[in-house]
Coordinates of C-alpha atoms in Angstrom, one line a residue:
Chain A
M1 CA 0.1 0.0 -0.2
T2 CA 1.7 3.0 -1.2
E3 CA -1.1 5.2 -0.4
T4 CA -0.4 8.8 0.8
N5 CA -3.2 11.2 2.1
D6 CA -2.3 14.3 0.1
D7 CA -5.0 16.8 -1.4
E8 CA -3.6 19.7 -2.5
P9 CA -5.9 21.6 -3.7
M10 CA -6.1 22.7 -6.9
T11 CA -7.6 26.1 -7.5
G12 CA -4.3 27.2 -10.3
T13 CA -4.7 23.9 -12.0
Y14 CA -8.5 23.6 -13.0
A15 CA -8.1 28.0 -14.1
K16 CA -5.1 26.9 -16.7
V17 CA -7.9 24.2 -18.1
L18 CA -10.6 25.9 -18.8
A19 CA -8.3 29.2 -19.7
L20 CA -6.5 26.8 -21.9
E21 CA -9.3 25.0 -23.7
V22 CA -11.1 28.3 -24.4
L23 CA -7.8 29.1 -26.7
V24 CA -7.8 25.8 -27.4
L25 CA -11.4 26.4 -28.7
L26 CA -10.5 30.3 -30.6
A27 CA -7.6 28.6 -32.0
L28 CA -9.9 26.1 -34.2
W29 CA -12.7 28.6 -34.1
A30 CA -9.7 30.9 -36.6
A31 CA -8.4 28.1 -37.7
G32 CA -12.0 27.2 -39.4
R33 CA -11.9 30.8 -40.6
Y34 CA -9.2 31.0 -42.1
F35 CA -9.0 27.9 -44.1
G36 CA -13.0 28.2 -44.9
T37 CA -12.9 31.9 -46.4
A38 CA -11.8 31.9 -50.4
Chain B
M1 CA -1.1 -7.3 -46.4
H2 CA 3.1 -8.2 -46.2
P3 CA 4.4 -10.6 -43.3
I4 CA 6.8 -8.0 -41.8
D5 CA 3.3 -6.1 -41.5
W6 CA 2.5 -9.5 -39.8
A7 CA 5.3 -10.1 -37.8
I8 CA 3.9 -6.1 -35.9
V9 CA 1.0 -7.2 -35.6
A10 CA 1.8 -11.3 -34.1
G11 CA 4.6 -9.5 -32.4
Y12 CA 3.3 -6.7 -30.6
I13 CA 0.3 -8.5 -29.5
A14 CA 2.6 -11.3 -28.0
W15 CA 4.4 -9.0 -26.5
L16 CA 0.8 -7.4 -24.9
V17 CA -0.3 -10.6 -23.4
W18 CA 3.1 -11.6 -21.9
D19 CA 4.3 -8.6 -20.0
G20 CA 0.2 -8.4 -18.4
V21 CA 0.4 -12.2 -17.4
K22 CA 4.0 -11.6 -16.0
R23 CA 1.9 -9.1 -13.7
A24 CA -0.2 -11.6 -12.5
R25 CA 2.2 -12.6 -9.4
L26 CA 1.1 -9.2 -8.7
D27 CA -2.1 -10.1 -7.5
H28 CA -2.6 -11.5 -4.5
T29 CA -5.7 -10.1 -3.0
T30 CA -9.3 -8.1 -4.8
E31 CA -7.2 -4.7 -3.8
G32 CA -4.6 -5.5 -5.7
Y33 CA -6.4 -7.1 -8.4
F34 CA -8.6 -4.9 -9.0
L35 CA -7.5 -1.4 -7.2
A36 CA -3.4 -2.0 -7.8
N37 CA -3.5 -1.5 -4.1
R38 CA -3.8 2.8 -5.0
S39 CA -0.6 2.7 -5.6
L40 CA -0.2 3.3 -9.5
P41 CA 1.4 6.9 -10.7
W42 CA -0.5 9.3 -12.0
W43 CA 0.1 9.5 -15.9
A44 CA -0.2 6.2 -16.4
V45 CA -3.7 6.2 -14.7
G46 CA -4.3 9.0 -17.0
L47 CA -3.6 7.2 -20.3
S48 CA -4.9 4.3 -18.8
V49 CA -8.3 6.4 -18.6
M50 CA -7.6 8.1 -22.4
A51 CA -7.1 4.9 -23.6
T52 CA -10.3 3.3 -22.3
Q53 CA -12.4 5.8 -24.1
L54 CA -10.0 5.8 -27.3
S55 CA -11.2 2.6 -29.3
A56 CA -10.9 0.7 -32.3
I57 CA -14.3 2.9 -32.6
T58 CA -12.1 5.9 -32.9
L59 CA -9.5 4.7 -35.1
V60 CA -12.1 3.3 -37.7
G61 CA -14.6 5.7 -37.3
T62 CA -13.5 8.4 -36.5
T63 CA -11.3 8.7 -39.5
G64 CA -14.8 8.1 -41.7
Q65 CA -16.2 10.7 -40.2
G66 CA -13.1 13.1 -40.3
Y67 CA -13.2 12.4 -44.5
S68 CA -17.2 12.5 -44.4
D69 CA -17.8 15.2 -42.2
G70 CA -14.6 17.4 -41.2
V71 CA -14.1 18.0 -37.7
R72 CA -17.5 18.9 -36.9
F73 CA -17.3 16.4 -34.6
L74 CA -14.9 17.5 -32.5
Q75 CA -17.8 19.4 -31.0
F76 CA -19.4 16.2 -29.5
Y77 CA -15.5 17.1 -26.9
Y78 CA -16.6 20.7 -25.9
G79 CA -18.2 19.9 -22.2
L80 CA -15.3 17.5 -21.0
P81 CA -12.6 19.6 -20.0
L82 CA -15.2 21.1 -17.5
A83 CA -16.9 17.7 -16.7
M84 CA -13.1 17.1 -16.0
V85 CA -12.7 19.7 -13.3
I86 CA -16.2 19.6 -11.7
L87 CA -15.6 15.8 -10.8
S88 CA -11.6 16.3 -9.7
L89 CA -13.9 18.9 -6.8
T90 CA -17.1 16.4 -6.5
L91 CA -17.0 12.8 -6.7
V92 CA -13.0 12.3 -7.2
P93 CA -13.0 13.3 -3.6
F94 CA -16.0 11.7 -2.5
F95 CA -14.7 8.2 -3.8
Y96 CA -11.4 8.0 -3.0
R97 CA -12.1 9.1 1.2
A98 CA -15.1 6.7 0.7
R99 CA -12.4 3.4 -0.4
V100 CA -15.2 2.0 -2.6
Y101 CA -14.2 -0.2 -5.1
T102 CA -17.8 0.5 -7.4
A103 CA -19.2 4.1 -7.6
Y104 CA -22.1 2.2 -6.6
E105 CA -20.8 1.0 -3.8
Y106 CA -21.1 4.9 -1.9
L107 CA -24.8 4.6 -3.5
E108 CA -25.7 2.3 -0.6
R109 CA -23.8 4.1 2.0
R110 CA -25.4 7.4 1.0
F111 CA -29.0 5.7 -0.1
D112 CA -30.1 1.8 -0.2
A113 CA -28.8 -1.4 -1.4
K114 CA -31.7 -1.3 -3.5
T115 CA -30.3 2.0 -5.7
R116 CA -26.6 0.7 -5.5
A117 CA -28.6 -2.7 -6.8
L118 CA -30.3 -0.8 -9.4
T119 CA -27.8 1.6 -10.7
S120 CA -25.1 -1.6 -10.7
L121 CA -27.3 -3.6 -12.3
L122 CA -27.3 -1.0 -15.4
F123 CA -23.6 -0.6 -15.8
L124 CA -23.7 -4.0 -16.3
F125 CA -26.5 -4.0 -19.1
S126 CA -25.3 -1.0 -20.9
R127 CA -21.0 -1.8 -20.3
G128 CA -21.9 -5.8 -21.5
L129 CA -23.7 -4.3 -24.4
S130 CA -20.8 -1.4 -25.0
C131 CA -18.4 -4.0 -24.8
S132 CA -19.1 -6.4 -27.2
V133 CA -19.7 -3.4 -29.7
I134 CA -15.7 -2.3 -29.5
V135 CA -14.7 -6.1 -30.3
A136 CA -17.5 -5.8 -33.4
A137 CA -15.5 -2.3 -35.3
P138 CA -12.4 -4.0 -34.7
A139 CA -13.8 -7.3 -36.5
V140 CA -15.5 -5.5 -39.4
V141 CA -13.0 -4.1 -40.4
L142 CA -10.5 -7.3 -40.4
S143 CA -13.2 -9.5 -41.6
V144 CA -13.8 -7.0 -44.9
I145 CA -9.2 -6.6 -44.7
L146 CA -8.0 -9.9 -44.8
G147 CA -11.3 -11.9 -44.9
W148 CA -11.7 -13.7 -42.4
N149 CA -14.9 -14.9 -40.7
V150 CA -16.6 -12.1 -38.2
T151 CA -16.8 -14.8 -35.4
L152 CA -12.9 -15.9 -35.8
T153 CA -12.0 -11.8 -36.0
A154 CA -14.2 -11.1 -33.2
L155 CA -12.4 -14.1 -30.7
A156 CA -8.6 -13.1 -31.9
I157 CA -9.1 -9.1 -30.4
C158 CA -11.2 -10.8 -27.2
V159 CA -8.7 -13.9 -26.7
P160 CA -5.6 -12.4 -25.6
A161 CA -7.4 -9.6 -24.1
V162 CA -9.6 -11.1 -22.0
V163 CA -6.8 -13.6 -21.1
Y164 CA -4.7 -10.6 -19.5
T165 CA -7.3 -9.1 -17.8
M166 CA -8.0 -12.5 -15.8
L167 CA -4.4 -13.2 -15.0
G168 CA -3.3 -10.0 -14.5
G169 CA -5.9 -7.3 -13.3
V170 CA -6.3 -4.2 -13.4
Q171 CA -2.3 -4.3 -13.8
A172 CA -2.2 -5.4 -16.7
V173 CA -4.6 -3.5 -17.7
T174 CA -3.7 -0.2 -17.1
W175 CA 0.5 -0.9 -18.7
T176 CA -1.3 -2.6 -21.4
D177 CA -2.9 0.6 -22.0
V178 CA 0.2 3.1 -21.5
K179 CA 2.0 1.4 -24.5
V180 CA -1.2 1.1 -26.8
M181 CA -1.7 5.1 -25.6
G182 CA 1.6 5.7 -27.1
L183 CA 1.5 3.3 -30.2
T184 CA -1.8 5.2 -31.0
V185 CA -0.3 8.8 -31.5
F186 CA 2.6 7.0 -33.4
V187 CA 0.7 5.5 -36.0
L188 CA -1.6 9.3 -36.2
V189 CA 1.2 11.6 -36.7
A190 CA 2.7 9.1 -39.4
A191 CA -0.6 8.7 -40.9
V192 CA -0.5 12.7 -40.8
A193 CA 3.0 12.4 -42.5
V194 CA 2.3 9.3 -44.8
L195 CA -0.9 11.8 -46.1
I196 CA 0.9 14.8 -47.0
A197 CA 4.2 12.8 -48.7
G198 CA 1.1 11.6 -50.3
L199 CA -0.4 15.3 -52.1
P200 CA 1.1 16.4 -55.5
D201 CA 3.2 18.5 -56.3
G202 CA 2.4 21.5 -56.2
V203 CA -0.1 21.3 -52.6
G204 CA 1.0 21.8 -50.0
V205 CA 0.1 21.2 -46.2
G206 CA -1.8 25.1 -46.4
S207 CA -3.2 24.1 -49.7
A208 CA -4.8 20.6 -48.1
L209 CA -6.2 22.9 -45.5
H210 CA -7.6 25.8 -47.7
V211 CA -9.2 22.2 -49.5
A212 CA -10.4 20.9 -47.2
G213 CA -11.4 24.6 -46.2
A214 CA -13.7 25.8 -48.5
T215 CA -15.2 22.3 -48.9
G216 CA -16.2 23.2 -44.9
R217 CA -14.3 20.5 -43.5
L218 CA -12.7 21.7 -40.9
D219 CA -16.0 24.2 -39.9
A220 CA -15.6 22.9 -35.8
F221 CA -18.5 25.1 -34.7
D222 CA -22.4 25.2 -35.4
F223 CA -24.1 27.7 -33.0
S224 CA -27.8 26.7 -33.8
F225 CA -29.7 25.6 -31.3
R226 CA -31.3 22.9 -33.3
L227 CA -31.8 19.5 -30.3
D228 CA -32.2 17.7 -34.4
E229 CA -28.5 18.5 -35.1
T230 CA -26.2 15.6 -32.9
Y231 CA -23.0 17.6 -33.7
T232 CA -23.1 21.4 -33.0
F233 CA -22.0 23.4 -30.4
W234 CA -24.3 23.8 -27.5
S235 CA -25.3 20.3 -28.3
G236 CA -21.0 19.3 -26.8
L237 CA -20.7 22.1 -24.2
L238 CA -24.2 21.1 -21.9
G239 CA -24.9 17.3 -23.6
G240 CA -21.9 16.1 -23.7
L241 CA -21.3 18.1 -20.3
F242 CA -23.7 16.1 -18.7
L243 CA -22.7 12.8 -20.8
M244 CA -19.3 13.5 -19.8
L245 CA -20.5 13.9 -16.3
S246 CA -22.0 10.2 -15.7
Y247 CA -19.1 8.4 -18.1
F248 CA -15.9 9.6 -16.1
G249 CA -17.9 10.4 -12.9
C250 CA -20.4 7.3 -12.3
D251 CA -18.9 4.6 -15.0
Q252 CA -17.0 1.8 -13.6
S253 CA -14.7 1.3 -16.7
Q254 CA -13.4 5.3 -15.9
V255 CA -13.9 5.1 -11.8
Q256 CA -12.1 2.5 -11.5
R257 CA -8.8 3.8 -13.2
Y258 CA -8.7 6.4 -11.3
L259 CA -9.3 4.6 -8.3
T260 CA -5.9 3.0 -9.0
A261 CA -3.8 6.2 -8.3
R262 CA -1.8 6.4 -5.1
S263 CA -3.7 9.8 -3.5
V264 CA -7.0 11.6 -4.3
T265 CA -4.4 14.3 -5.7
E266 CA -3.0 12.1 -8.5
A267 CA -6.0 10.2 -9.6
R268 CA -7.6 14.2 -9.7
S269 CA -4.5 15.3 -12.2
S270 CA -5.1 11.9 -13.5
L271 CA -8.3 12.9 -14.7
L272 CA -7.3 16.5 -16.0
M273 CA -4.7 15.2 -18.5
S274 CA -7.8 13.9 -20.6
A275 CA -8.9 18.0 -20.0
Y276 CA -5.9 18.9 -21.3
W277 CA -5.1 16.6 -24.2
K278 CA -8.4 15.0 -24.9
I279 CA -8.8 17.4 -27.3
P280 CA -6.1 18.1 -29.3
L281 CA -6.1 13.8 -30.1
Q282 CA -9.7 13.8 -31.0
A283 CA -8.9 17.1 -33.4
L284 CA -5.8 15.1 -34.9
V285 CA -8.0 11.7 -35.6
L286 CA -10.4 13.9 -37.3
V287 CA -7.2 15.5 -39.0
V288 CA -6.4 12.6 -40.6
G289 CA -9.5 12.1 -41.7
V290 CA -9.6 15.3 -43.7
F291 CA -6.2 14.6 -44.7
T292 CA -7.3 11.5 -46.6
F293 CA -10.4 13.5 -48.4
V294 CA -7.8 15.9 -49.4
F295 CA -5.5 13.2 -50.2
Y296 CA -8.6 11.8 -52.4
V297 CA -9.6 15.1 -54.1
F298 CA -6.2 14.4 -55.7
H299 CA -6.1 10.8 -56.2
A300 CA -9.2 8.2 -58.1
P301 CA -10.9 6.9 -54.4
P302 CA -13.0 3.8 -54.4
L303 CA -16.7 4.4 -55.1
L304 CA -17.7 1.9 -52.3
F305 CA -14.8 1.6 -49.7
N306 CA -15.9 -2.2 -48.5
P307 CA -14.2 -4.0 -51.1
V308 CA -17.0 -7.1 -50.2
E309 CA -19.8 -4.8 -51.7
E310 CA -18.2 -3.8 -53.7
A311 CA -16.9 -7.3 -55.3
R312 CA -20.7 -8.1 -54.6
L313 CA -22.6 -5.3 -56.7
R314 CA -20.0 -6.0 -59.5
K315 CA -20.4 -9.7 -59.9
G316 CA -24.0 -9.4 -59.3
E317 CA -26.9 -8.9 -60.9
H318 CA -26.4 -5.0 -60.7
A319 CA -22.9 -5.2 -62.3
G320 CA -24.5 -1.9 -65.0
E321 CA -26.2 0.4 -62.8
Y322 CA -22.7 0.1 -60.8
L323 CA -20.9 0.6 -63.6
A324 CA -22.8 3.2 -64.5
L325 CA -22.4 4.7 -61.4
E326 CA -18.7 4.1 -61.4
R327 CA -18.7 6.5 -65.1
E328 CA -20.3 9.1 -63.4
Y329 CA -18.0 8.6 -59.7
Q330 CA -15.3 8.7 -62.2
A331 CA -15.8 11.9 -64.4
A332 CA -16.9 13.8 -60.8
H333 CA -14.0 12.9 -59.3
E334 CA -12.3 14.1 -62.1
T335 CA -14.1 17.4 -62.1
R336 CA -13.0 17.9 -58.6
R337 CA -10.2 17.7 -58.8
Q338 CA -9.5 20.1 -61.5
A339 CA -12.1 22.7 -59.1
A340 CA -8.8 22.2 -56.5
R341 CA -6.7 23.1 -58.9
E342 CA -8.7 25.7 -60.3
F343 CA -9.2 26.4 -56.7
L344 CA -5.4 27.3 -55.5
R345 CA -4.3 28.8 -58.8
A346 CA -7.1 31.4 -57.8
R347 CA -6.1 31.8 -54.3
A348 CA -2.7 32.1 -55.0
E349 CA -3.0 34.4 -58.4
G350 CA -7.0 35.5 -57.8
T351 CA -8.7 38.1 -56.8
A352 CA -11.3 38.2 -53.6
A353 CA -14.2 37.4 -56.1
V354 CA -11.9 34.7 -58.4
R355 CA -11.2 33.1 -55.2
S356 CA -14.9 33.2 -53.8
Q357 CA -15.9 31.6 -57.2
A358 CA -13.3 29.0 -57.5
A359 CA -14.3 27.8 -54.5
E360 CA -18.1 28.0 -55.1
G361 CA -16.7 25.8 -58.6
L362 CA -15.0 23.5 -55.3
R363 CA -18.4 23.4 -53.7
R364 CA -20.3 21.9 -56.1
S365 CA -18.2 19.6 -57.7
E366 CA -17.7 18.1 -54.2
A367 CA -22.1 17.9 -53.7
A368 CA -21.6 15.5 -56.9
V369 CA -19.2 13.3 -55.7
K370 CA -21.5 13.2 -52.6
A371 CA -24.4 12.5 -55.0
T372 CA -23.0 9.3 -56.9
R373 CA -21.0 8.4 -53.5
A374 CA -25.5 8.7 -52.3
G375 CA -26.2 6.5 -55.6
A376 CA -23.8 3.3 -54.8
I377 CA -25.0 3.6 -50.6
A378 CA -28.2 3.7 -51.6
L379 CA -27.7 0.8 -54.3
V380 CA -26.2 -1.4 -51.2
K381 CA -29.1 -0.6 -48.3
R382 CA -31.6 -1.8 -51.4
T383 CA -30.3 -5.0 -52.8
A384 CA -28.3 -6.0 -49.7
G385 CA -31.4 -5.6 -47.6
Q386 CA -29.3 -3.5 -45.5
E387 CA -31.2 -0.3 -44.1
K388 CA -28.5 1.0 -41.8
Y389 CA -25.3 0.4 -44.2
T390 CA -22.2 3.0 -44.3
D391 CA -19.5 2.8 -45.9
V392 CA -17.9 5.9 -42.8
N393 CA -16.0 2.8 -41.4
Y394 CA -14.2 1.3 -44.5
I395 CA -13.1 4.6 -45.9
F396 CA -10.2 5.0 -43.3
P397 CA -8.9 1.0 -43.9
T398 CA -8.2 1.2 -47.1
F399 CA -6.3 3.7 -47.4
I400 CA -4.5 2.0 -44.6
T401 CA -4.3 -1.2 -47.2
T402 CA -4.5 0.8 -49.8
V403 CA -1.6 3.0 -49.8
M404 CA 0.2 3.1 -46.6
P405 CA 3.7 1.6 -46.9
I406 CA 4.8 -1.8 -45.7
G407 CA 5.5 -1.7 -41.6
L408 CA 3.2 1.4 -41.3
V409 CA 0.3 -1.3 -42.3
G410 CA 1.1 -3.8 -39.6
L411 CA 1.8 -0.9 -37.0
W412 CA -1.8 0.4 -37.8
I413 CA -3.8 -2.8 -37.8
V414 CA -2.5 -4.0 -34.9
A415 CA -2.9 -0.1 -33.0
I416 CA -6.8 -0.6 -34.2
I417 CA -6.7 -4.0 -33.3
T418 CA -5.0 -3.1 -29.9
A419 CA -7.0 -0.1 -29.6
A420 CA -10.6 -2.6 -29.2
M421 CA -8.1 -4.8 -26.2
D422 CA -7.1 -2.7 -24.1
S423 CA -11.0 -0.8 -24.1
I424 CA -13.2 -4.5 -23.2
A425 CA -9.6 -5.3 -21.1
A426 CA -11.0 -2.0 -19.1
E427 CA -14.1 -2.2 -19.0
L428 CA -14.0 -6.7 -18.2
N429 CA -12.0 -5.7 -15.5
S430 CA -15.0 -3.0 -14.0
L431 CA -17.7 -5.3 -15.4
A432 CA -15.9 -8.2 -13.0
T433 CA -15.7 -5.6 -10.1
A434 CA -18.9 -4.4 -10.1
T435 CA -19.9 -8.5 -10.3
V436 CA -17.9 -9.9 -7.7
I437 CA -18.9 -6.5 -5.1
D438 CA -21.4 -5.0 -6.1
F439 CA -23.6 -8.4 -6.7
Y440 CA -21.6 -11.8 -6.0
K441 CA -19.7 -10.3 -2.6
R442 CA -22.8 -8.4 -0.7
H443 CA -25.7 -10.8 -1.6
Y444 CA -24.1 -14.4 -2.3
R445 CA -21.5 -14.0 -0.1
P446 CA -20.0 -11.7 1.5
S447 CA -17.6 -13.6 4.1
A448 CA -15.5 -16.2 2.1
E449 CA -11.5 -16.1 2.2
E450 CA -9.9 -13.5 0.2
T451 CA -8.6 -16.0 -2.4
H452 CA -12.2 -17.3 -2.9
Y453 CA -13.0 -13.6 -4.3
L454 CA -9.9 -13.2 -5.9
T455 CA -11.1 -16.9 -7.8
V456 CA -14.1 -15.7 -8.3
S457 CA -13.5 -11.8 -9.4
K458 CA -10.6 -14.2 -12.4
V459 CA -14.1 -16.6 -13.8
A460 CA -16.4 -13.6 -14.0
T461 CA -13.9 -11.2 -15.8
G462 CA -13.4 -14.3 -18.2
V463 CA -17.3 -14.8 -18.4
W464 CA -17.9 -11.2 -19.6
G465 CA -15.4 -11.8 -21.7
V466 CA -17.0 -14.8 -23.8
F467 CA -20.3 -12.7 -23.3
A468 CA -18.9 -9.4 -25.2
C469 CA -17.2 -12.2 -28.2
W470 CA -20.6 -13.5 -28.5
V471 CA -22.7 -10.2 -28.2
A472 CA -20.7 -9.0 -30.9
V473 CA -21.1 -11.2 -33.7
Y474 CA -24.6 -9.0 -34.1
A475 CA -22.9 -6.2 -33.1
S476 CA -20.5 -6.7 -35.9
T477 CA -23.8 -6.3 -38.3
L478 CA -25.0 -2.7 -36.9
G479 CA -24.1 0.9 -38.8
S480 CA -22.0 3.4 -37.9
L481 CA -21.0 2.1 -34.8
I482 CA -19.4 5.1 -32.8
E483 CA -22.6 6.6 -32.7
V484 CA -24.2 3.4 -31.8
V485 CA -22.1 3.3 -28.5
N486 CA -22.4 6.8 -27.8
R487 CA -26.9 5.6 -28.1
F488 CA -26.0 2.7 -25.6
G489 CA -25.1 5.0 -22.9
S490 CA -27.1 7.9 -23.3
F491 CA -30.1 6.0 -22.7
F492 CA -29.0 5.7 -18.9
Y493 CA -25.7 8.0 -18.4
G494 CA -27.8 10.7 -17.9
S495 CA -30.2 9.2 -14.8
I496 CA -27.5 7.4 -13.2
L497 CA -25.6 10.8 -13.7
G498 CA -28.9 12.5 -11.6
V499 CA -29.0 10.0 -9.1
F500 CA -25.1 10.6 -7.9
A501 CA -26.6 15.2 -8.3
L502 CA -28.7 13.8 -5.4
A503 CA -26.6 11.9 -3.3
I504 CA -23.9 15.0 -3.3
L505 CA -25.8 18.2 -3.7
A506 CA -29.5 16.8 -1.5
R507 CA -28.7 16.2 1.9
R508 CA -33.1 15.7 2.2
A509 CA -33.2 13.6 -0.5
N510 CA -33.6 9.6 -0.2
G511 CA -33.2 6.2 -0.7
T512 CA -37.1 5.8 -1.7
G513 CA -36.3 9.3 -4.3
A514 CA -33.4 8.1 -5.9
F515 CA -34.7 5.5 -6.4
V516 CA -38.1 6.2 -7.7
G517 CA -36.4 9.0 -9.5
L518 CA -33.4 6.5 -11.2
I519 CA -36.6 4.6 -12.7
A520 CA -38.5 7.8 -13.4
G521 CA -35.4 9.3 -15.6
M522 CA -35.1 6.4 -17.8
S523 CA -38.8 6.3 -18.8
V524 CA -38.7 9.7 -19.5
V525 CA -35.1 9.0 -21.9
A526 CA -37.1 6.3 -23.6
A527 CA -39.7 8.1 -23.7
V528 CA -38.4 10.8 -26.1
A529 CA -35.9 8.3 -27.4
F530 CA -38.5 6.7 -28.7
G531 CA -41.3 9.3 -29.0
R532 CA -39.8 12.0 -30.1
P533 CA -36.5 10.2 -32.4
E534 CA -35.3 14.0 -33.8
I535 CA -34.1 14.4 -31.0
S536 CA -30.1 14.0 -30.7
F537 CA -28.6 11.6 -27.9
L538 CA -27.1 13.7 -26.4
W539 CA -29.7 16.1 -25.0
H540 CA -30.8 12.8 -23.3
N541 CA -27.9 12.9 -20.8
V542 CA -29.6 16.3 -19.2
I543 CA -32.7 15.6 -19.8
G544 CA -32.3 12.1 -17.9
A545 CA -30.0 13.5 -15.2
V546 CA -33.0 16.5 -14.4
T547 CA -35.7 13.9 -14.4
V548 CA -34.1 12.1 -11.9
F549 CA -32.6 14.9 -10.4
L550 CA -35.9 16.9 -9.7
V551 CA -38.3 13.3 -9.3
G552 CA -36.3 12.5 -6.8
L553 CA -35.8 15.4 -4.3
I554 CA -40.1 15.3 -4.5
F555 CA -40.9 12.3 -3.6
S556 CA -37.9 12.2 -1.2
R557 CA -39.7 15.3 0.4
L558 CA -43.3 12.8 0.3
S559 CA -41.4 9.4 1.7
P560 CA -40.3 8.8 4.9
A561 CA -36.5 9.8 6.1
T562 CA -34.6 7.2 5.6
Q563 CA -32.2 9.1 4.8
R564 CA -28.4 7.5 6.0
P565 CA -25.5 10.2 7.4
S566 CA -22.6 10.2 3.8
S567 CA -20.0 7.7 5.0
A568 CA -17.3 10.3 3.0

């Protein structure tokens, strides 16, 4: 049994996850607009 | 297939099975067999979570969707990162601290035995079926490509997975997942490289993406709020959020992955790996399909990608009709190829008006190609009596066997096989856990020796494996496999999520309320699914969860208070 009881607050990580998702979606939207426009 | 490819397939599978089986010595208890004694590092668990979800269906069906519809399917995952954050804050610490083996065990502590039994039973039913579909996908592909019997193909996939899962338990499942994820990313990147290398002179990556974009294949957003459209921004964000919350939070096949982590923090980190990487990985899979489309804009594609159906039509009584369609298709393809060339020339040299006109010409020629192909597919449906026939799942496998170089063919075939193997392995492992912990140990033999439970667990894994193979033979005749899997799940997912939401969010909720709510949720979803089939299945998750929560609250107020204190 190597379990530890650590339970670190991960608020910063959650914020990073959500911010990154917004960036990824914006990049996808921009790529769609750029390549989809003749 | 070339002997080198066969050697790669056989060697890789043999290595996976050998490595999995040797992990049998690590398991002497059910906690070791099912949860690896909660000792695995977050990155291995995270890769296992992703590998469990990424099955052969993803490699076969999603690349085909990329070819046909572009990256639209990506919207399905827009709710995933938010779902992972919510789960990391809520259910993950609840499960981990409650030290449960199954998610449903927690429901008995919070509500009662019947709610646990019903949710676990629903899991066994839906996952048992989806497990079979996961085997059927590569079984269909390989039977078509290699001319194998579907039953033998399903067995060739199932037997190695059952062997290493039975003997090696969750340790074998997790470390196999790690290897398979590495292989999967490698073959996807290699496929993009082969596709780019296969573009004609003067057509670079940018030009290829412009051709894809002009035909609408890079539209990753549909902001229309239509309940009858499966993949829109809103259905992905809301319906997808509920689906992902339920799948990663209440489905034992995923919950069991992160219960093997060393700590709550590592369990959370393993889930957040998907939050970071799932959308980019899925985009990569779809981009492979999109590049396959562009490849076939410049190289003649077959009218039907399924060689068996193609051969049947070519030789049968409808040969004349098929050959006429094929001639029409060749002409339409040539027109599209020239339109694509013209479009790229206009992009380089023309004015805005000329570019726009050239893009319109490309879209028109693409519509003509699609219409002819639709005619051939309709011919298959009519003559073979397969109303749900779709050619989508054969597109990329045909590309693999006809275009890819020796060596990469073997790697792709083994990636498809092992993607199916690792997904069913995780599911067999979790099906056995729910069977043994929620039913056998809970209701039949509550106090037996650990060795007895370990033996029963291995037998349960084997029995589920045999069941999965048996049903897979029937599932192989279904339509677009990726949607079939999601449809199976969506009948129960939302409702089960509603029960867990009641358990955590509603302190006044009791067992009777949860149980009645669950029945009501499933009934409403079934009524919507059959009564209003035009409503996309992603919305079933929202409908089910909300119904369970509301009905559960009302019945909890009406029924006598039998609420138990939460143990978490």
